[in-house]
Coordinates of C-alpha atoms in Angstrom, one line a residue:
Chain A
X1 CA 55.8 17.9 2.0
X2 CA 54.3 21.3 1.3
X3 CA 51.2 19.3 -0.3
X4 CA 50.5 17.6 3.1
X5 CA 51.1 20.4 5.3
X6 CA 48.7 22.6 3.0
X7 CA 46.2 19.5 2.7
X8 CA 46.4 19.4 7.0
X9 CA 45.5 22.9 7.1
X10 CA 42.3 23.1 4.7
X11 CA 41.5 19.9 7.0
X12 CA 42.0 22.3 9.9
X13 CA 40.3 25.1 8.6
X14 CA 37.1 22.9 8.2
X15 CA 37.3 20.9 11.7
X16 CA 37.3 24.5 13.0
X17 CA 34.6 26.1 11.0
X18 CA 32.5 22.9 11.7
X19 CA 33.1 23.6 15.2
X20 CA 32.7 27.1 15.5
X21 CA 29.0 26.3 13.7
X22 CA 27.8 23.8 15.7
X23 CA 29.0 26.2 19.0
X24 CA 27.0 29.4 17.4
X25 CA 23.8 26.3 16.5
X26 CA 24.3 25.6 20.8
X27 CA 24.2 29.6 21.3
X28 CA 21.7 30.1 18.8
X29 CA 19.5 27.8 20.8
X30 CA 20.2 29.4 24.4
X31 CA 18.9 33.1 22.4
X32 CA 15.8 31.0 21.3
X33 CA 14.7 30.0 24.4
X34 CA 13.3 33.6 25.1
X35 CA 11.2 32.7 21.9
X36 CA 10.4 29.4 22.8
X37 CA 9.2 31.0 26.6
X38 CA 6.6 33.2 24.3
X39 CA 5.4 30.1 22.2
X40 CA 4.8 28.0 25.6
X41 CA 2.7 30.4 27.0
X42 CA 0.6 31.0 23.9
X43 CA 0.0 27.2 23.9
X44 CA -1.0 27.0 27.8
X45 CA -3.5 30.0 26.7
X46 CA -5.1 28.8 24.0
X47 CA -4.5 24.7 24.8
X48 CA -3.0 24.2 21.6
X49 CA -2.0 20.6 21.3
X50 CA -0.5 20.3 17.4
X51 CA 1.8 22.7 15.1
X52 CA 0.2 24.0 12.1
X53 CA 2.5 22.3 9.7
X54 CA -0.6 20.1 7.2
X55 CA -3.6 22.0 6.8
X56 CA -4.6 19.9 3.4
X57 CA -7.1 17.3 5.7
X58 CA -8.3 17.3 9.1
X59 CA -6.7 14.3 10.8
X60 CA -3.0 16.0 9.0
X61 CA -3.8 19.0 11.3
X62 CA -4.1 17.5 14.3
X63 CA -2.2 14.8 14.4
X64 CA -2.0 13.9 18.0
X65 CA -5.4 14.2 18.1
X66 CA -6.8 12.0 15.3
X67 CA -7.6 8.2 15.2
X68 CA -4.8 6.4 13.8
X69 CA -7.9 5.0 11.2
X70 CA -8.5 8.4 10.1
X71 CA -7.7 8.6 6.5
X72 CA -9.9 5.5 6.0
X73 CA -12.6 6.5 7.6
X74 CA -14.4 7.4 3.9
X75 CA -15.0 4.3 3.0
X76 CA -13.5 0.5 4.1
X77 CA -10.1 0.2 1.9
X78 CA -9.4 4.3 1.0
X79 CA -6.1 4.7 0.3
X80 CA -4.8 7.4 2.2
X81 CA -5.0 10.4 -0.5
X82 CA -2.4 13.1 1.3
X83 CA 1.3 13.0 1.0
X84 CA 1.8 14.4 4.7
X85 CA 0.2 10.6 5.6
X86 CA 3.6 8.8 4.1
X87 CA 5.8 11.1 6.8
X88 CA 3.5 9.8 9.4
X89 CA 3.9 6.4 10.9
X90 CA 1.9 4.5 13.0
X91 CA 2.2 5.2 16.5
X92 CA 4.0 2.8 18.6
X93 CA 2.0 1.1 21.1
X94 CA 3.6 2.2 24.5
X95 CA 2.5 -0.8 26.8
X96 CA 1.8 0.8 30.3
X97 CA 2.6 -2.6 32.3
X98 CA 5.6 -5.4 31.6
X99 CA 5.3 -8.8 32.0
X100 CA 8.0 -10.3 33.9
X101 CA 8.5 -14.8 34.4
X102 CA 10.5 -15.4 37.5
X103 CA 11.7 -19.5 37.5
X104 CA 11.5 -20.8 41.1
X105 CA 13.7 -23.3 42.1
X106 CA 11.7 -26.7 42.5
X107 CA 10.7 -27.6 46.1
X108 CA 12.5 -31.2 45.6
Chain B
X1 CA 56.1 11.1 12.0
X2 CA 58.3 12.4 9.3
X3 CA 57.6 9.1 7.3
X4 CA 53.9 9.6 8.0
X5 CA 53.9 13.0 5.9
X6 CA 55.8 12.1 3.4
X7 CA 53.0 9.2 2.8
X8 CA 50.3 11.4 3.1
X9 CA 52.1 13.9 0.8
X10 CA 52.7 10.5 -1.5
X11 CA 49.2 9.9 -1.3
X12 CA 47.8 13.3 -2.3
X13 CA 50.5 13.4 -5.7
X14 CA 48.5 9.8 -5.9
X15 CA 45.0 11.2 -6.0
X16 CA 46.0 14.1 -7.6
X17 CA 47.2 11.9 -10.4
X18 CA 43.9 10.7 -11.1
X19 CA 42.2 13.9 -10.5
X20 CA 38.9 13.8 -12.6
X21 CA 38.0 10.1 -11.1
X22 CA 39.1 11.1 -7.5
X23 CA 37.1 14.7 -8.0
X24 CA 34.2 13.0 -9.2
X25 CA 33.8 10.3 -6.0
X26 CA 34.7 13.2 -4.1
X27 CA 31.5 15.5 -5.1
X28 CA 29.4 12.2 -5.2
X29 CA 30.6 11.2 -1.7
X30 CA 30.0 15.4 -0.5
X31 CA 26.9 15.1 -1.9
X32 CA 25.5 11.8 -0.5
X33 CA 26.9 12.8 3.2
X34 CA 25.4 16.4 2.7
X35 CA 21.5 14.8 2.4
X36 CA 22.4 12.2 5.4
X37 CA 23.2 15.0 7.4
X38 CA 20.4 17.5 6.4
X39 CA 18.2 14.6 7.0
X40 CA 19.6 14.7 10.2
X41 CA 19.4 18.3 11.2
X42 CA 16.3 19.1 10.0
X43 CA 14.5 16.9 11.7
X44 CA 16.8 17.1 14.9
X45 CA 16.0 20.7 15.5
X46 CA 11.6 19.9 14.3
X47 CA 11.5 17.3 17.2
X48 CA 13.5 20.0 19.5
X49 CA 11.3 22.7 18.1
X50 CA 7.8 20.5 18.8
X51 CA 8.9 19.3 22.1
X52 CA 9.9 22.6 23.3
X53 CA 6.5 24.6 22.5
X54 CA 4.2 21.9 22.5
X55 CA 5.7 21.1 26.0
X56 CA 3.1 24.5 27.7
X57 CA 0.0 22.5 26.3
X58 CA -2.7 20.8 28.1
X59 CA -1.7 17.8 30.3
X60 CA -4.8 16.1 29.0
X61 CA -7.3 16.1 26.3
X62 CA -9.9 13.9 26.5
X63 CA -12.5 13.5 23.6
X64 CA -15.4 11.6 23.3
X65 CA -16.0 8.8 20.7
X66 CA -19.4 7.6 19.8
X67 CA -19.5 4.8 16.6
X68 CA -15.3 5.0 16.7
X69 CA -15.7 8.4 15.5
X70 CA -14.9 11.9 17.3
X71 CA -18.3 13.3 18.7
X72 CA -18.6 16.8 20.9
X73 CA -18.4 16.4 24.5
X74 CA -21.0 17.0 27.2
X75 CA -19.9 19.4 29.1
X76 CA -21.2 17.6 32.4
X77 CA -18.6 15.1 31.4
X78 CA -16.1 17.7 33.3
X79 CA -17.7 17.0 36.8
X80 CA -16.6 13.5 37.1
X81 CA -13.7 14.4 36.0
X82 CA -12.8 17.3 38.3
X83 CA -13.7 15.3 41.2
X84 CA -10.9 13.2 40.9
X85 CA -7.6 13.7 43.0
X86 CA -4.9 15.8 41.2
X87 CA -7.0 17.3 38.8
X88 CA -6.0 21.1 38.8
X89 CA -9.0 22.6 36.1
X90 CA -10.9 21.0 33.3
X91 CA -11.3 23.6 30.5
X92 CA -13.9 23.0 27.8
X93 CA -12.3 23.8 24.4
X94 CA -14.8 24.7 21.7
X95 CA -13.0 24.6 18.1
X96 CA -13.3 23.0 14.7
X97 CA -12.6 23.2 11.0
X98 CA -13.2 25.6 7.9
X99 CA -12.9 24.6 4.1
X100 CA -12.2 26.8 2.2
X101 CA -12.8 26.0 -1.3
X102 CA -11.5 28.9 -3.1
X103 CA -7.9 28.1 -1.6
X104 CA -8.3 24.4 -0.8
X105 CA -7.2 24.9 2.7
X106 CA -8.6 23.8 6.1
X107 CA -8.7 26.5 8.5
X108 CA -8.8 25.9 12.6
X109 CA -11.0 27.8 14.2
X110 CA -10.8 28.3 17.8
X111 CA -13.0 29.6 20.5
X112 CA -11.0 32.4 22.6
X113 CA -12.0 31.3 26.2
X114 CA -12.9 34.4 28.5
X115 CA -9.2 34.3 30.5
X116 CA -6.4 35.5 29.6
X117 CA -7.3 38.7 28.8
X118 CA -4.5 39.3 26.9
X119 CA -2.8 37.0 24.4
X120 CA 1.0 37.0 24.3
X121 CA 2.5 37.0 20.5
X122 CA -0.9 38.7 19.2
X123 CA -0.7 42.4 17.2
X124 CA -3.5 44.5 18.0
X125 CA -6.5 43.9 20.0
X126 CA -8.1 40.4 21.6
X127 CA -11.7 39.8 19.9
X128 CA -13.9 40.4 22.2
X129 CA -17.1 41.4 20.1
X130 CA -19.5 39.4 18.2
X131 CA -18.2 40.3 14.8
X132 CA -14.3 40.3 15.5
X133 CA -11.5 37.6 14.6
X134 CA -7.6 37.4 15.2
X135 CA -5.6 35.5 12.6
X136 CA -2.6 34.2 11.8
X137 CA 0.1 35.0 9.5
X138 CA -0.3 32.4 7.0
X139 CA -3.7 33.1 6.8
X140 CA -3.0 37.5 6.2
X141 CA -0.7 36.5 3.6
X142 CA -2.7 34.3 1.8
X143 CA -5.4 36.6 1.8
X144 CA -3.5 39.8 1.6
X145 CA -5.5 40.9 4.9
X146 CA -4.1 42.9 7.9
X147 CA -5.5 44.3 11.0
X148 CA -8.7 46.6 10.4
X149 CA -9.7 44.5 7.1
X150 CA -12.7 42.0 7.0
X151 CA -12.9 38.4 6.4
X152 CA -15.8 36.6 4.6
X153 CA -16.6 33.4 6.1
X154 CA -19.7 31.3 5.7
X155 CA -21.3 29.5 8.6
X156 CA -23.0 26.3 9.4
X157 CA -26.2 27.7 8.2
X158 CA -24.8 28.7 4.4
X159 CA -25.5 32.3 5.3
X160 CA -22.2 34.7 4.5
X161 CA -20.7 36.2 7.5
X162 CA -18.5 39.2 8.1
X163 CA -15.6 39.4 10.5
X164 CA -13.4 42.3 11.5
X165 CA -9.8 41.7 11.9
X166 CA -9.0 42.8 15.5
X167 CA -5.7 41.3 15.6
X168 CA -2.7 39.2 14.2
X169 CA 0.1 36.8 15.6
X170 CA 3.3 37.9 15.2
X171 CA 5.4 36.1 12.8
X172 CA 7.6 33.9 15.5
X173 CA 4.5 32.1 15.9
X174 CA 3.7 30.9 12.5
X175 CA 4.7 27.5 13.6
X176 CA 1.4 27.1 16.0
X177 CA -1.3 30.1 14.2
X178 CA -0.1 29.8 11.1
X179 CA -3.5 28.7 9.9
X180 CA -5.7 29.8 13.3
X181 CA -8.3 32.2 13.7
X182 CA -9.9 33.5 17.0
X183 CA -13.3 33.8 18.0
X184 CA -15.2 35.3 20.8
X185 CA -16.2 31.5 21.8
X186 CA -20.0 32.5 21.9
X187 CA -19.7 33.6 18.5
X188 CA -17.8 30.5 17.3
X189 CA -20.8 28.1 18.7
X190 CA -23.2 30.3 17.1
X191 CA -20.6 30.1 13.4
X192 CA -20.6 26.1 13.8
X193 CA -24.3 26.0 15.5
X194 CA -22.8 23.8 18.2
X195 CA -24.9 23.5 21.2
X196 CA -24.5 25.4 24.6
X197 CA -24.0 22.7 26.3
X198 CA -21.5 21.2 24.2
X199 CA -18.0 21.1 23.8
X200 CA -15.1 19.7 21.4
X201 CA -12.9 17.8 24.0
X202 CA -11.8 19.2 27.3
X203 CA -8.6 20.1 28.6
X204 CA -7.5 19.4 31.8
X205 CA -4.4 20.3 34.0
X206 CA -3.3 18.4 36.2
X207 CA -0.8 19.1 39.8
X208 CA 1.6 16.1 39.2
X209 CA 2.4 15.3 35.1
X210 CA 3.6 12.0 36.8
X211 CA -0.2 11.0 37.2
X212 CA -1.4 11.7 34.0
X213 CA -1.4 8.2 33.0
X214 CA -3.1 7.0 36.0
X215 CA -5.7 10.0 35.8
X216 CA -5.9 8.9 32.2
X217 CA -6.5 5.0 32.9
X218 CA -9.9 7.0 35.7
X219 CA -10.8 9.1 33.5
X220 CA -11.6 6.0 30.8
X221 CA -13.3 4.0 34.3
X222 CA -15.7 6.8 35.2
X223 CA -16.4 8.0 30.9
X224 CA -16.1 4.6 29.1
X225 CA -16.8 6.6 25.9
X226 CA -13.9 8.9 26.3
X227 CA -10.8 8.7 24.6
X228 CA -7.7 11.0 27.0
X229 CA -5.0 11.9 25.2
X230 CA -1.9 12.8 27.4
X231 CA 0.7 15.3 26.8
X232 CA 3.4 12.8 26.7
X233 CA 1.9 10.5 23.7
X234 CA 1.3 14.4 21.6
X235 CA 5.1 14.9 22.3
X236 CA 5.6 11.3 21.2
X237 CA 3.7 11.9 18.1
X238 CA 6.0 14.5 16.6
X239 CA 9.1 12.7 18.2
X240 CA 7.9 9.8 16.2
X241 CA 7.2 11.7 12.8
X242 CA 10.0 14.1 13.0
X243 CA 12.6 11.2 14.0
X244 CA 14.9 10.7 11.0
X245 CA 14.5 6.7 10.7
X246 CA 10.0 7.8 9.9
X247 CA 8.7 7.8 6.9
X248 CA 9.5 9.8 3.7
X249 CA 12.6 10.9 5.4
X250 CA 13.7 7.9 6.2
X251 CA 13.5 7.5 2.3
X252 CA 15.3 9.6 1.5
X253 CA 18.1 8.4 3.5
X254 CA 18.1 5.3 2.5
X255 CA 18.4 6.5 -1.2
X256 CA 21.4 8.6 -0.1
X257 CA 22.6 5.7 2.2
X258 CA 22.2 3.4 -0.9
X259 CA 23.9 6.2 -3.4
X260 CA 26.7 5.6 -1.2
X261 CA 26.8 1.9 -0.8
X262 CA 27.0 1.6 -4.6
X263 CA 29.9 4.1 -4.6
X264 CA 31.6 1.9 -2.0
X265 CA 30.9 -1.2 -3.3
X266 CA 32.9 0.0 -6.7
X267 CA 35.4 0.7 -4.9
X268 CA 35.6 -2.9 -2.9
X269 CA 35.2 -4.8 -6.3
X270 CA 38.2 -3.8 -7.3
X271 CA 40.9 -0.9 -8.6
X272 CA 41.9 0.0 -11.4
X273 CA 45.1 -1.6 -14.0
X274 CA 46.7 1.6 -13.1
X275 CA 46.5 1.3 -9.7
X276 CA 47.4 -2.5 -9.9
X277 CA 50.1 -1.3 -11.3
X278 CA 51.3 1.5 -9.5
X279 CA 51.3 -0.9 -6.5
X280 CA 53.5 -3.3 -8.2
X281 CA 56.0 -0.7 -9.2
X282 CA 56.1 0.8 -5.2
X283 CA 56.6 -3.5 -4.5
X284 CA 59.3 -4.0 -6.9
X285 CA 61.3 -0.4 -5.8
X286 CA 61.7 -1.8 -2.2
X287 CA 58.2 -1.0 -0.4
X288 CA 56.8 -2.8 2.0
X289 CA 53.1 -4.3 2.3
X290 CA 52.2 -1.9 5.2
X291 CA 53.8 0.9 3.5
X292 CA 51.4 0.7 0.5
X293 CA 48.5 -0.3 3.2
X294 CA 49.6 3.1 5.0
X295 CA 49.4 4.6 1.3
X296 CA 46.0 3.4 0.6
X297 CA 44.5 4.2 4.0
X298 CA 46.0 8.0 3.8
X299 CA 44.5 8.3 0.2
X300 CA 41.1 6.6 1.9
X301 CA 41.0 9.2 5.2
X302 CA 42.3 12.3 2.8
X303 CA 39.4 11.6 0.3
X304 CA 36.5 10.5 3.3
X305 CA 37.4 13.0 5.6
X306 CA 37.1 16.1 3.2
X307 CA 33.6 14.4 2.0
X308 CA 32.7 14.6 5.7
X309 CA 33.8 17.6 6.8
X310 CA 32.6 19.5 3.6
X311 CA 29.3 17.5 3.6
X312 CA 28.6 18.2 6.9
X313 CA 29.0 22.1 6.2
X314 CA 27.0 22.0 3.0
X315 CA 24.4 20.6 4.9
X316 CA 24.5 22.5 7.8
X317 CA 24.1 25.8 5.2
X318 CA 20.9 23.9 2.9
X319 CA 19.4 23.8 6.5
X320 CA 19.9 26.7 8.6
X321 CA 20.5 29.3 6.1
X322 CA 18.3 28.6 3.5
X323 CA 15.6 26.8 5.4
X324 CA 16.3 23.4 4.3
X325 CA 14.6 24.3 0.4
X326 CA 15.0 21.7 -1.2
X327 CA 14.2 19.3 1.4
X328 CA 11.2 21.2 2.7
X329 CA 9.2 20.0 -0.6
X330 CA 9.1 16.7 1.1
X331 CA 7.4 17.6 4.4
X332 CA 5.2 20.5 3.0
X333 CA 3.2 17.7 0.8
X334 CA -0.3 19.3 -0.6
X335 CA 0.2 22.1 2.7
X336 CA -1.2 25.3 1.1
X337 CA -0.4 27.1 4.5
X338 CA 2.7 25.8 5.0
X339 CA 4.6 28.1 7.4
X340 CA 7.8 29.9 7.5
X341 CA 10.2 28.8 10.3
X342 CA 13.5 30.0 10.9
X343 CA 14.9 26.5 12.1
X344 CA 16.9 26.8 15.5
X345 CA 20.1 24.5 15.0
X346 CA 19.8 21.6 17.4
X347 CA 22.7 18.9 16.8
X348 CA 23.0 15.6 18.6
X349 CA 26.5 14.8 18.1
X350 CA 26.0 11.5 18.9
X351 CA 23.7 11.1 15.6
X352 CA 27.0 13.0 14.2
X353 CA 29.5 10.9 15.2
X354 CA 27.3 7.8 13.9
X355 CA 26.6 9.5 10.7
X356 CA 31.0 9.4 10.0
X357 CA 31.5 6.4 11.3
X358 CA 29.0 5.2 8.7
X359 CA 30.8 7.1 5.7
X360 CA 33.9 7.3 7.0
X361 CA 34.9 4.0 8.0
X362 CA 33.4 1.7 5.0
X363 CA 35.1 4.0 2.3
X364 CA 38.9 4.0 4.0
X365 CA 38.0 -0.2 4.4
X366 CA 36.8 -0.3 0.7
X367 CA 40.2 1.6 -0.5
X368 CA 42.6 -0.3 2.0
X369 CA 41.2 -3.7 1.3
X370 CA 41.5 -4.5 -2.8
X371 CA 45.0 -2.6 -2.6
X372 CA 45.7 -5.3 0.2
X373 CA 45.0 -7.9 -2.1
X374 CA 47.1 -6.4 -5.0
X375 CA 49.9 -5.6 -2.0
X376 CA 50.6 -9.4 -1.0
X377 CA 50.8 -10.8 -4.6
X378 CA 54.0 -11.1 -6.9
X379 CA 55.2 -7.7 -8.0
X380 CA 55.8 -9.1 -11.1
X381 CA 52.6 -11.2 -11.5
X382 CA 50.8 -7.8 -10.8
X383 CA 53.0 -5.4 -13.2
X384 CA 52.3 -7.6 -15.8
X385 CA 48.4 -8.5 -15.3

């Protein structure tokens, strides 16, 4: 059974590795929020609202800030020209109120 | 439990039989779970990264739209707006864009208002002059500026002007300056020849973030021509674009996802003579159905499991110690400033323990079930066939 018993320890080995990664990933974090403190405070100073991830167009800058219609502003039917636009998707409408129907017994 | 090991031992002899077939699914199945789970990660820890720093920005931003386009903002538009209950301070914020041709990149420039007076994450001094500009890092390196050198830049009037670099953002800030520059905000109106009483949007803070909505829903009643923009739909924006089930990544899961199905659904079509036969030999010696279903479900967890785990490691590696590289391609795009980030690992292990049940459980079903069917027939029949 020597097969097995070697086979259940390599399984072992990489439970405990995979464990011992995602632990040092949680610590990792806890380090970063020192960073992260840093980051926030540079955003409340300047008012940054977007990360500077797509500077190929303007509405790929500022994402949060452009019109969902952006990249077809040009003219009626542009395609939208900048690969960054297939990662974004279309905002989901976040409906502020609910509509609720309540059946009331009939007054028979 | 004795008999259990001596079946998985069985088992392993099994796959080890058939080693160059077994190998191959094996690196095909490592493989497919490894992209899953990069997918995964990487744009686990973005959203965590975006939420976390983007979470110190304004509660508000409202713009003001004229012809369904972005037009600058009165700056009288603040009053009404600071009038209303639970408003802490309306800030005008004067910025705007830069093309520059020679490297095909847009460049945000942003008005430095006259508080703080000093920046955090900034090398060197605050401009404070007419002439003087802070950058970021992306924008140094591209350049091959530092602190001390000049920038040329022209202005809204085509005439060429010359800034000093007064100071740089420090490199754990790439992520937000990457591509910013700095200016006196006098000096930026003057650059875009935006008027005085002008600004781009305005930022406003509020004393309870659980009235920005309704301060949002005034703010549209008093300025019908104004579009707010809370904090929570900018943190939605990146939760939505950085959540693994958007977009290009989503496609590139669902080629992995598919990669795999195919693999699986060889696998559920059918095994192999050898197989067939093997079974029928381990019928005809005296082995029972749920022995060889036992078999065939230890050679289906040995082989899924080790994918898994191995997967999960690989991809844990491609994305926190080499940056995600070859999956970064896919969100950089045409990004000539694309920054540098040193991901922070962020792991839901809910996501984790979906993402095995999703390989894990289809592949031991795909191995246990044909063998099932080749388990209940006539040893014989099956030997011979």
């Amino acid at each position: 059974m020597y097969r097995a018993h070697l086979f259940a320890f390599c399984l072992c080995f990489m439970t405990v590795l995979l464990i011992a990664l995602i632990l040092q990933g949680f610590r990792q974090a806890v380090d970063q929020e020192v960073h992260w403190e840093g980051q926030r405070q540079l955003v409340s100073q300047l008012g940054l609202t977007d990360l500077a991830l797509w500077s190929e167009a303007r509405y790929t800058r500022h994402i949060s800030q452009a019109d969902l219609f952006t990249p077809f502003q040009n003219m009626p039917g542009a395609p939208d020209l900048f690969p960054a636009g297939s990662i974004l998707p279309p905002a989901f409408s976040l409906p502020q109120t609910r509509v609720e129907v309540v059946r009331q017994e009939s007054s028979q | 439990m004795t008999r259990q090991w001596k079946l998985l031992d069985y088992a392993l002899a099994s796959l080890l039989r058939r080693k160059g077939k077994n190998l191959s699914i094996l690196v095909i199945y490592t493989l497919t779970v490894a992209t899953l789970a990069s997918v995964l990660f990487l744009t686990q820890s973005l959203r965590q990264e975006a939420t976390k720093v983007l979470s110190g920005g304004p509660d508000l931003v409202v713009q003001r739209l004229m012809a369904g386009r972005h037009e600058l903002v009165p700056l009288n538009y603040a009053d009404p707006i600071r009038k209303l209950p639970g408003v802490k301070s309306v800030q005008p914020r004067v910025w705007g864009y830069y093309y520059d041709s020679l490297k095909k990149v847009n460049l945000t420039l942003m008005g430095l208002p006259a508080e703080p007076e000093i920046l955090v994450l900034l090398e060197g001094e605050r401009p404070s002059k007419g002439q003087e500009i802070a950058v970021g890092r992306g924008i140094a390196d591209t350049y091959g500026f530092g602190v001390g050198d000049s920038l040329l830049l022209i202005d809204a009037a085509g005439e060429k002007q010359l800034y000093r670099i007064t100071g740089l953002f420090e490199t754990g800030s790439d992520l937000l300056t990457n591509d910013l520059i700095l200016f006196p905000e006098a000096e930026l109106r003057r650059f875009f020849a935006m008027p005085t009483n002008r600004a781009t949007d305005l930022a406003v803070s509020v004393y309870n973030p659980r009235e920005v909505a309704t301060l949002a829903q005034k703010v549209r009643y008093h300025l019908p021509d104004s579009r707010p923009i809370g904090k929570t739909e900018i943190l939605h924006t990146y939760d939505t674009v950085f959540h693994w089930r958007s977009g290009m990544l989503l496609t590139v899961s669902l080629a992995a996802l598919i990669a795999f199905c195919i693999l699986a659904w060889d696998k559920a079509t059918g095994i192999s003579a050898d197989e067939r036969r093997e079974i029928g030999i381990l019928k005809a010696v005296g082995w029972d159905t749920t022995d060889v279903l036992a078999l065939k479900f230890w050679e289906g967890l040995a082989v899924s499991l080790v994918a898994f785990l191995l997967g999960t490691i690989l991809a844990w590696t491609h994305t926190y110690v080499f940056g995600a590289g070859l999956l970064a391609p896919v969100i950089q795009g045409w990004s000539v400033l694309f920054p540098d980030f040193d991901l922070t690992p962020s792991v839901d292990l809910y996501q984790l323990f979906i993402l095995g049940m999703l390989t894990v459980t289809p592949y031991i079903a795909c191995t246990v079930i044909p063998s099932w069917k080749a388990a209940i027939t006539d040893p014989d029949s099956v030997m011979r066939s």
